[in-house]
Tab-separated table of N, CA and C in Angstrom:
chain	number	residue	atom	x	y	z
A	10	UNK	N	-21.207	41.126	21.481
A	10	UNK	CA	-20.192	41.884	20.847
A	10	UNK	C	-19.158	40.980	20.180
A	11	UNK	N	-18.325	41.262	19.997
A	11	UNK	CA	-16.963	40.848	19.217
A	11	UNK	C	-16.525	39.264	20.542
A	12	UNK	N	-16.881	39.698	21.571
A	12	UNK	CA	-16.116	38.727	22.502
A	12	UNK	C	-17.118	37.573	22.220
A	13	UNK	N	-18.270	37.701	21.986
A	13	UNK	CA	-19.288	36.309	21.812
A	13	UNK	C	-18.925	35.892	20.067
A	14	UNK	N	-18.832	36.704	19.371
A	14	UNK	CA	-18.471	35.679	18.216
A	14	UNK	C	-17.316	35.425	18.214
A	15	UNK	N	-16.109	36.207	19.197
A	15	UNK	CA	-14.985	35.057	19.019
A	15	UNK	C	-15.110	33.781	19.418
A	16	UNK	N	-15.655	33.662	20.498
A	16	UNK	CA	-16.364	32.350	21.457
A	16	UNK	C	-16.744	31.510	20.186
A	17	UNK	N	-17.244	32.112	19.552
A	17	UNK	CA	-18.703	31.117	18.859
A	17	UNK	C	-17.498	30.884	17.458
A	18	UNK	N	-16.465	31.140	17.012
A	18	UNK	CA	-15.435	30.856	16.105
A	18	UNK	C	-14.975	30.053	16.427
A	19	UNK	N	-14.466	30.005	18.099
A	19	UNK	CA	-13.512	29.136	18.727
A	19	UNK	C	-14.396	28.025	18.541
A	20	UNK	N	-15.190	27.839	18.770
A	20	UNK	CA	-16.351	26.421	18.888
A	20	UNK	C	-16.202	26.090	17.404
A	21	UNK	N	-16.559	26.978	16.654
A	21	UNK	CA	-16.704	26.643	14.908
A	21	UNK	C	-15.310	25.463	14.656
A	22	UNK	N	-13.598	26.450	15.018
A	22	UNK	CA	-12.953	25.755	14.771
A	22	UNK	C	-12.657	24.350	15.490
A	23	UNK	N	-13.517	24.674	17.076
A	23	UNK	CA	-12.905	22.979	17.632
A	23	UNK	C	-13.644	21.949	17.321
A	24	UNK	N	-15.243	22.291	16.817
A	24	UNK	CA	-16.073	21.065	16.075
A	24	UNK	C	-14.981	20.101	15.644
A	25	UNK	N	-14.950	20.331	14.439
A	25	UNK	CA	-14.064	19.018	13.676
A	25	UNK	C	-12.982	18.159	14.783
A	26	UNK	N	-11.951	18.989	15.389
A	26	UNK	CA	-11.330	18.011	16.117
A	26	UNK	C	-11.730	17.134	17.029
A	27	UNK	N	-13.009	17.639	17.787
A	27	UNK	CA	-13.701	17.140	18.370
A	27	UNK	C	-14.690	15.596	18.484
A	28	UNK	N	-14.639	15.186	17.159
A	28	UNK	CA	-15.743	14.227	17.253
A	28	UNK	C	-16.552	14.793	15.769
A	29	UNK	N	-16.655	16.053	15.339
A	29	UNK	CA	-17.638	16.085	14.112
A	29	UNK	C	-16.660	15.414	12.828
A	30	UNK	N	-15.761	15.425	12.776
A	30	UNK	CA	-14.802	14.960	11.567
A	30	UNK	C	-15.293	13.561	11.217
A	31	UNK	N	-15.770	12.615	12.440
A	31	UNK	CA	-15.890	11.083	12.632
A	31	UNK	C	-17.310	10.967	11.809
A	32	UNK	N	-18.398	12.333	12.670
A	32	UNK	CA	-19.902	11.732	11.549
A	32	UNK	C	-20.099	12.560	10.044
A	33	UNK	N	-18.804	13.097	9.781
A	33	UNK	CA	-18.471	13.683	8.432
A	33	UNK	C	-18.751	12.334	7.277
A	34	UNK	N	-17.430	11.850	7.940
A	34	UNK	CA	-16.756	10.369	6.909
A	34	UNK	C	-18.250	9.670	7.039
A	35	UNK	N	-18.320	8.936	8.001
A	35	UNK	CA	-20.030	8.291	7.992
A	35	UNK	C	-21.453	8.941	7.470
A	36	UNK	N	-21.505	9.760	7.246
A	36	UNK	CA	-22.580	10.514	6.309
A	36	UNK	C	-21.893	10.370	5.410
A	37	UNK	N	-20.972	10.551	4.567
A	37	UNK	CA	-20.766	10.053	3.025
A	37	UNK	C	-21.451	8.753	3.132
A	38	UNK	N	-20.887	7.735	3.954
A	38	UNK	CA	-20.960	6.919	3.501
A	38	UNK	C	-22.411	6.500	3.557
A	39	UNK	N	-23.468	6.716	4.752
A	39	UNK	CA	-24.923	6.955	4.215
A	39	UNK	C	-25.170	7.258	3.504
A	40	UNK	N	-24.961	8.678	2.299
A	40	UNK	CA	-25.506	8.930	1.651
A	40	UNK	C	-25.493	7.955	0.162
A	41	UNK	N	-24.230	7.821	0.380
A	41	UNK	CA	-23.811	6.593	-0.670
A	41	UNK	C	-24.620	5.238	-1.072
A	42	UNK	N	-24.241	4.514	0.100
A	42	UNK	CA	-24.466	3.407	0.134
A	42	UNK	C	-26.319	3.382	0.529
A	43	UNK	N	-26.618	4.480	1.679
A	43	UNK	CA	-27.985	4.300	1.601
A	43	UNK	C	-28.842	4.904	0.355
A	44	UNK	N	-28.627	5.824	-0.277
A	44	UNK	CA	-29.371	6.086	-1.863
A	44	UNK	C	-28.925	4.760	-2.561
A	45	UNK	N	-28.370	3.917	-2.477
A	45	UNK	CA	-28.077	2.824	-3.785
A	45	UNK	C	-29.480	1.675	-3.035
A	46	UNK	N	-29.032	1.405	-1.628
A	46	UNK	CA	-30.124	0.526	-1.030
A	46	UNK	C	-31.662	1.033	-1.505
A	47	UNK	N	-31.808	1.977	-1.111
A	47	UNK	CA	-33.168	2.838	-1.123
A	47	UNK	C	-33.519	2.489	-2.618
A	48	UNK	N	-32.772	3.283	-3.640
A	48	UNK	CA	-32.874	3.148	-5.167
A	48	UNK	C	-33.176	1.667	-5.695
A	49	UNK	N	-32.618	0.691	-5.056
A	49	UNK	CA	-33.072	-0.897	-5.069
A	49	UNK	C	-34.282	-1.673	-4.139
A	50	UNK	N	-34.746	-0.448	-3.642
A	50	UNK	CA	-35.735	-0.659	-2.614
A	50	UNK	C	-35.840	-2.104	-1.291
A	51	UNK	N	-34.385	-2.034	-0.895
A	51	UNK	CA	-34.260	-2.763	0.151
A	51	UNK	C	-34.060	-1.909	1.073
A	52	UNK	N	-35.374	-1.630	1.925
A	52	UNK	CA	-35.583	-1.049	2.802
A	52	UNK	C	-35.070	-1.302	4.072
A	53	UNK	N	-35.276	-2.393	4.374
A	53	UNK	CA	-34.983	-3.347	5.188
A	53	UNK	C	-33.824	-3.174	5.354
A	54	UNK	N	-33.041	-3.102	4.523
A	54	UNK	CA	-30.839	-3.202	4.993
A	54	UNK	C	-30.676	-1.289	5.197
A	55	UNK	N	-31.687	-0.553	4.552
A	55	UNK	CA	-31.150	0.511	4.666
A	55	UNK	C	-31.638	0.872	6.384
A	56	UNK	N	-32.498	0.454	6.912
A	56	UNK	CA	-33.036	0.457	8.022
A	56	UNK	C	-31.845	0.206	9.027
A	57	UNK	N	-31.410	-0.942	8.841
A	57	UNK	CA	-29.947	-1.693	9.545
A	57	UNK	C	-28.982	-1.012	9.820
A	58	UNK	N	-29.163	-0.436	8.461
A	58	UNK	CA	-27.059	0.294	8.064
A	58	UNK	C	-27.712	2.242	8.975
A	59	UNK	N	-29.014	2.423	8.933
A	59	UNK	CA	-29.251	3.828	9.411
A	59	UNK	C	-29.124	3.599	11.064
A	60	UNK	N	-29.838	2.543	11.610
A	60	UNK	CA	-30.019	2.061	12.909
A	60	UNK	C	-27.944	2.066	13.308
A	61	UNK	N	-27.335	1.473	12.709
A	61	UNK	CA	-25.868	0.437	12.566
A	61	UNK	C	-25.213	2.289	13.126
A	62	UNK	N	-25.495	3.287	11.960
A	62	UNK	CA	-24.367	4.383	12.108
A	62	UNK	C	-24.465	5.474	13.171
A	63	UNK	N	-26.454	5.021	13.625
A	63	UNK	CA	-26.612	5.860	14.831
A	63	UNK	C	-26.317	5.220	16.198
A	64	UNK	N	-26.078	3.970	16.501
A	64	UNK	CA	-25.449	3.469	17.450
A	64	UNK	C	-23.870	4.130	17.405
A	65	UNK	N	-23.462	4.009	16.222
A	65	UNK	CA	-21.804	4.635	16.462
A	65	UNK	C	-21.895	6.293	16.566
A	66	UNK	N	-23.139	6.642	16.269
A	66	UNK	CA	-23.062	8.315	16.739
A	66	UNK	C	-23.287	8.222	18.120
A	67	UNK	N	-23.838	7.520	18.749
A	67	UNK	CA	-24.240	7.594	20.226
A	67	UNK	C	-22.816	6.940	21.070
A	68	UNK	N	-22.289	6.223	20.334
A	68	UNK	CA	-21.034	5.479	21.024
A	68	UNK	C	-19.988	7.120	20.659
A	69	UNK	N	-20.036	7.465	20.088
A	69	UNK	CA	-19.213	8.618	19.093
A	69	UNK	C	-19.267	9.847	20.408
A	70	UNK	N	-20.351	9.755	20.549
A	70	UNK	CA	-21.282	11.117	21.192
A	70	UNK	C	-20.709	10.877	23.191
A	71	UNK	N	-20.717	9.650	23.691
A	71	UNK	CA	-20.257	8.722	24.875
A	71	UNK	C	-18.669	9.271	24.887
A	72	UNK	N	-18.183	9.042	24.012
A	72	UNK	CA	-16.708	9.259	23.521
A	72	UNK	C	-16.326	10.650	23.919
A	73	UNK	N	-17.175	11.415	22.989
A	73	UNK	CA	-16.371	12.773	23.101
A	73	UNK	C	-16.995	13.573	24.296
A	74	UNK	N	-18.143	13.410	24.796
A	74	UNK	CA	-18.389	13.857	26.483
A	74	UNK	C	-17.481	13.523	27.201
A	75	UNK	N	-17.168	12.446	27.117
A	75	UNK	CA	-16.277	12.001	28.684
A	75	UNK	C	-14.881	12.131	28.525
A	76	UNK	N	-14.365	12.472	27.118
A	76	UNK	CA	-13.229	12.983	27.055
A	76	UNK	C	-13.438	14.587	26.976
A	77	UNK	N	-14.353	15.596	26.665
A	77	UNK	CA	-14.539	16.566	26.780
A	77	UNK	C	-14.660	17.092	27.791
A	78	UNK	N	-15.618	16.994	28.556
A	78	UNK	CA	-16.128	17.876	29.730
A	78	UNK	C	-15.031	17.843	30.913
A	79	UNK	N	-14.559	16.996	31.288
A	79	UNK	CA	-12.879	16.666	32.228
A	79	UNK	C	-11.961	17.890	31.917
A	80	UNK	N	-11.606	18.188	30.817
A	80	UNK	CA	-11.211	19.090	30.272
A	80	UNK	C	-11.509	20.155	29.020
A	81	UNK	N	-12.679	20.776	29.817
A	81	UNK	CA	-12.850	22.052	29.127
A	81	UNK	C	-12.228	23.208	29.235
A	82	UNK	N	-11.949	23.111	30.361
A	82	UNK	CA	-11.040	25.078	30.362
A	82	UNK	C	-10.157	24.545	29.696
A	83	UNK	N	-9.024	23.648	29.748
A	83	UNK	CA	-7.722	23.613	29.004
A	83	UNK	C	-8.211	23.675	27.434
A	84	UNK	N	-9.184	22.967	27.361
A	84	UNK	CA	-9.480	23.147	25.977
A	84	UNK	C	-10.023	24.409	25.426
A	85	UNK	N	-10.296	25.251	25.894
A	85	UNK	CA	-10.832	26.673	26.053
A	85	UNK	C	-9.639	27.415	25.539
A	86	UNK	N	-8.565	27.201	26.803
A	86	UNK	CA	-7.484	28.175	26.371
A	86	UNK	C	-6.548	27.329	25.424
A	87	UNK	N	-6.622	26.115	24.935
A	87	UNK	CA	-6.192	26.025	23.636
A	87	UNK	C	-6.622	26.811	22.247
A	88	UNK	N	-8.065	26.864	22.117
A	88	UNK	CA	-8.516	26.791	21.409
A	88	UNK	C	-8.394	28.457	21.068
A	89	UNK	N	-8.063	29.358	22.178
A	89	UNK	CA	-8.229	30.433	22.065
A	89	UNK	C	-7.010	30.834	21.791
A	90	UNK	N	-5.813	30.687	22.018
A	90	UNK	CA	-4.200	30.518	22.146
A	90	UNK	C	-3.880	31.841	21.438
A	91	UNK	N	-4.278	32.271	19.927
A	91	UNK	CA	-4.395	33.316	18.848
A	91	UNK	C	-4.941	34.598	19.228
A	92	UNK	N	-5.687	34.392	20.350
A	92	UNK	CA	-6.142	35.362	21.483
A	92	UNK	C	-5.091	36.418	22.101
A	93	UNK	N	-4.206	36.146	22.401
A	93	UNK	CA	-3.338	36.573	22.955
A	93	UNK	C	-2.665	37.845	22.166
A	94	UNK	N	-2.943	37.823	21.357
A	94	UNK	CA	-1.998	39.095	20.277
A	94	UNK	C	-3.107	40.309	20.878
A	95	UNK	N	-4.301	40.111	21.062
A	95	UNK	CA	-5.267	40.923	21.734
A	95	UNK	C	-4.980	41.597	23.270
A	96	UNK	N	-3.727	40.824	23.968
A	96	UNK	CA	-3.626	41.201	24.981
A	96	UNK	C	-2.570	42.378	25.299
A	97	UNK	N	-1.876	42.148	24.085
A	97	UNK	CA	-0.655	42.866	23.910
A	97	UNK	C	-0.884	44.085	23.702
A	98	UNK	N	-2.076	44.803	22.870
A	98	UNK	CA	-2.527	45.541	22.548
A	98	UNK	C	-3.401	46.935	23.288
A	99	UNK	N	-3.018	47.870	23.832
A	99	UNK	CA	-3.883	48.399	24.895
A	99	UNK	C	-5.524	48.654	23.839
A	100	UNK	N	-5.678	49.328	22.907
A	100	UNK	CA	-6.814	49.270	22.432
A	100	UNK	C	-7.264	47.972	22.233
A	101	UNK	N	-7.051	46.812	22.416
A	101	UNK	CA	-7.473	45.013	22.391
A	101	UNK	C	-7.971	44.710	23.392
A	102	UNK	N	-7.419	45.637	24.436
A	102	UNK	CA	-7.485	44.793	25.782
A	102	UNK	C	-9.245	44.879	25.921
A	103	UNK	N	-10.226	45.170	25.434
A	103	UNK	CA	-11.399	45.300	26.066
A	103	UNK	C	-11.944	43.887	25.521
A	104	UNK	N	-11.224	43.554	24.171
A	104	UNK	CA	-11.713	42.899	23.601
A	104	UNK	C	-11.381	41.212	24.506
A	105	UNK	N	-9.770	41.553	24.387
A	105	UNK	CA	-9.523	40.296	25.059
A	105	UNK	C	-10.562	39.727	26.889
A	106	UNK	N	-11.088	41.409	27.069
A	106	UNK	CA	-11.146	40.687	28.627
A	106	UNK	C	-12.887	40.112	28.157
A	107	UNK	N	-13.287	40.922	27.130
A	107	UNK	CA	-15.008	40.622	26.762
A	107	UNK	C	-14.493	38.341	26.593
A	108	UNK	N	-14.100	38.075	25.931
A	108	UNK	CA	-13.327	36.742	25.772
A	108	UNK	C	-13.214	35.950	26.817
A	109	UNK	N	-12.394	36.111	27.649
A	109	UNK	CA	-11.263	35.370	28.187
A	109	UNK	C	-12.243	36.110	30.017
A	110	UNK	N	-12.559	37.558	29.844
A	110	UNK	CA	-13.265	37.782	31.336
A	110	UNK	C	-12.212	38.289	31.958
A	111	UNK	N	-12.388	39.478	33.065
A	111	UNK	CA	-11.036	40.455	33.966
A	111	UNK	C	-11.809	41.803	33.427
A	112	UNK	N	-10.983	42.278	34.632
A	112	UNK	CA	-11.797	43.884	34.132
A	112	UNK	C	-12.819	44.257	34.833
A	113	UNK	N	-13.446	45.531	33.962
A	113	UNK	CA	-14.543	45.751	34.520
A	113	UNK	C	-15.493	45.223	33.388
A	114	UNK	N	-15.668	44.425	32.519
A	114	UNK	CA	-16.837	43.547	31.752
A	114	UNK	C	-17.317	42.215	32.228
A	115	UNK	N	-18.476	42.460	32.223
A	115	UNK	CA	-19.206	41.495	32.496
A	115	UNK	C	-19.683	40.655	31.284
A	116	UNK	N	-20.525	39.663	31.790
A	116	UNK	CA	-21.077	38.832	30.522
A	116	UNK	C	-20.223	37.344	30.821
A	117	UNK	N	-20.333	36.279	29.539
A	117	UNK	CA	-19.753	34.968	30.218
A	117	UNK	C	-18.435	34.776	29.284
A	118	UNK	N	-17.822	34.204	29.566
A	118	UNK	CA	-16.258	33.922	29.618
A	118	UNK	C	-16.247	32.558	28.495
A	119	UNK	N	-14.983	32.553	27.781
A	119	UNK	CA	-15.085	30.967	26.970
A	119	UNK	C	-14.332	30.300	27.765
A	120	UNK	N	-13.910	30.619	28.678
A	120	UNK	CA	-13.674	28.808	29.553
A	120	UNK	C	-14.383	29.015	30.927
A	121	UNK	N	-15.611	29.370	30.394
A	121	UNK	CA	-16.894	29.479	31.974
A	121	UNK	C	-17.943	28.975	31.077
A	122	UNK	N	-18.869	29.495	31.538
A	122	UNK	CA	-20.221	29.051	30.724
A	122	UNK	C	-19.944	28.854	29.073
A	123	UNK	N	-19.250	29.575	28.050
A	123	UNK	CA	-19.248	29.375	27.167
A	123	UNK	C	-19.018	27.474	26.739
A	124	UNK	N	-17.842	27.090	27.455
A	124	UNK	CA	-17.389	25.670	27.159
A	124	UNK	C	-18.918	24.492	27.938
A	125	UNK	N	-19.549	25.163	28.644
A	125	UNK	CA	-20.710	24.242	29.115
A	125	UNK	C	-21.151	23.788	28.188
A	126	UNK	N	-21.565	24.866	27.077
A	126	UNK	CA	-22.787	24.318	26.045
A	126	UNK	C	-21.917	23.640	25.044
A	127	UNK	N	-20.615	23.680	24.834
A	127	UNK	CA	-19.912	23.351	23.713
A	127	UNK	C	-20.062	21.629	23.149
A	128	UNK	N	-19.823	20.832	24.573
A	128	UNK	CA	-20.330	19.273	24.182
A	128	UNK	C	-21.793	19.055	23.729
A	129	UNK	N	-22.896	19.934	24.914
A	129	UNK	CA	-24.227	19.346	23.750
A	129	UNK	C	-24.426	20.310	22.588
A	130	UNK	N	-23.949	21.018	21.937
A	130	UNK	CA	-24.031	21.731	21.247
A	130	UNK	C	-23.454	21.110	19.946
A	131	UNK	N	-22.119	20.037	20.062
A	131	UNK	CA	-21.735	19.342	19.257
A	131	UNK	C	-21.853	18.028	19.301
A	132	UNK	N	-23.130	17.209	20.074
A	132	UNK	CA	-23.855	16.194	19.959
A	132	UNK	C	-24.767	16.771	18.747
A	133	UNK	N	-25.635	17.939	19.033
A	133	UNK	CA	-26.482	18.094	18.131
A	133	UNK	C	-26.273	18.527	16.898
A	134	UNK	N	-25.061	19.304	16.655
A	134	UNK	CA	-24.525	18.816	15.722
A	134	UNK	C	-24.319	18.041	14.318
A	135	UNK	N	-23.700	17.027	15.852
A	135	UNK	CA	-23.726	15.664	14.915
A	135	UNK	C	-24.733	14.778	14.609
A	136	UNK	N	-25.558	14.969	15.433
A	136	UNK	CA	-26.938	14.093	15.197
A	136	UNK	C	-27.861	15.068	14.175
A	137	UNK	N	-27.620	15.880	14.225
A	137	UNK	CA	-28.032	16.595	13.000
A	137	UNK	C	-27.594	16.394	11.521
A	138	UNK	N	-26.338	15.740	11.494
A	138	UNK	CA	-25.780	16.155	10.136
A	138	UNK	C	-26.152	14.227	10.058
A	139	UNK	N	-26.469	13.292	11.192
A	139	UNK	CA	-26.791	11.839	10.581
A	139	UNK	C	-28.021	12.028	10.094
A	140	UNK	N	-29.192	12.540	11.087
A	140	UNK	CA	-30.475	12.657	10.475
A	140	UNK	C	-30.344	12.938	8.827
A	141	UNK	N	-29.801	14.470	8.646
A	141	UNK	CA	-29.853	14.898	7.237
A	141	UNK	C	-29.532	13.917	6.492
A	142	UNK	N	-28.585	13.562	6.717
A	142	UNK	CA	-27.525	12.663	5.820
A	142	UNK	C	-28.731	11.383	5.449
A	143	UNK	N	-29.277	10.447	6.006
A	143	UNK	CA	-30.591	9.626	6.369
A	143	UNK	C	-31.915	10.284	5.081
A	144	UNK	N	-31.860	11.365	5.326
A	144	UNK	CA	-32.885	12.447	4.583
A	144	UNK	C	-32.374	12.103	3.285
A	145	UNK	N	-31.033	12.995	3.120
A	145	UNK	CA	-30.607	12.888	1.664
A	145	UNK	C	-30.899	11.606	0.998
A	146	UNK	N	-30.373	10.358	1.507
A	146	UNK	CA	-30.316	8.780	1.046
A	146	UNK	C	-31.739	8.811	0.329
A	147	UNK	N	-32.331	8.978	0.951
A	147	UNK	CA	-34.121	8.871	0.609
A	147	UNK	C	-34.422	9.969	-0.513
């Protein structure tokens, strides 16, 4: 219902702060610099510089787990904060508890199971947008 795609918004908007903003800037710069290598057919350096940016996605990826998962609920109810105008509301309130959880609704909560999947969800992500990025160059 409405309470799972707010969940799934809240995630949309915390990507970027998270760690995706970092393999944003670095995929330009693959695509850049590795289409010019490729186009000159030095394979060999583009190999380096692809190997070079997925070590810093994995150092990237190290980074934002172990600063993530420590604090997921707080980051939950940050992220949800705009939530709250929903509470105020007696026709909202079903919505807010589908969200946030209370009541008589069931289902999973964004600072319960929802925030579990949120770190590997934005590893893959990001290792998604290096692969592509790797793709494009070529």
């Amino acid at each position: 219902g409405i309470g799972a795609m707010y969940q799934v918004s809240a995630w949309q908007a915390a990507f970027p702060q998270y760690g995706l903003q970092w393999i944003f800037g670095v995929t330009y710069v693959l695509r850049l610099q590795g289409s010019s290598l490729v186009a000159a057919k030095e394979y060999k350096q583009f190999r380096n510089l692809f190997r070079t940016i997925l070590v810093y996605g994995i150092v990237l990826a190290i980074v934002a787990a172990s600063s993530l998962i420590p604090f997921r609920v707080p980051i939950a109810f940050l992220e949800a904060a705009q939530a709250c105008e929903y509470a105020s509301s007696l026709n909202c309130a079903n919505i807010f508890a589908s969200v946030f959880g209370g009541g008589d609704t069931g289902g999973d909560t964004l600072q319960g199971s929802a925030m579990l999947l949120f770190v590997p969800t934005l590893l893959a992500r990001s290792f998604y947008q290096l692969y592509k990025a790797g793709l494009y160059a070529c």
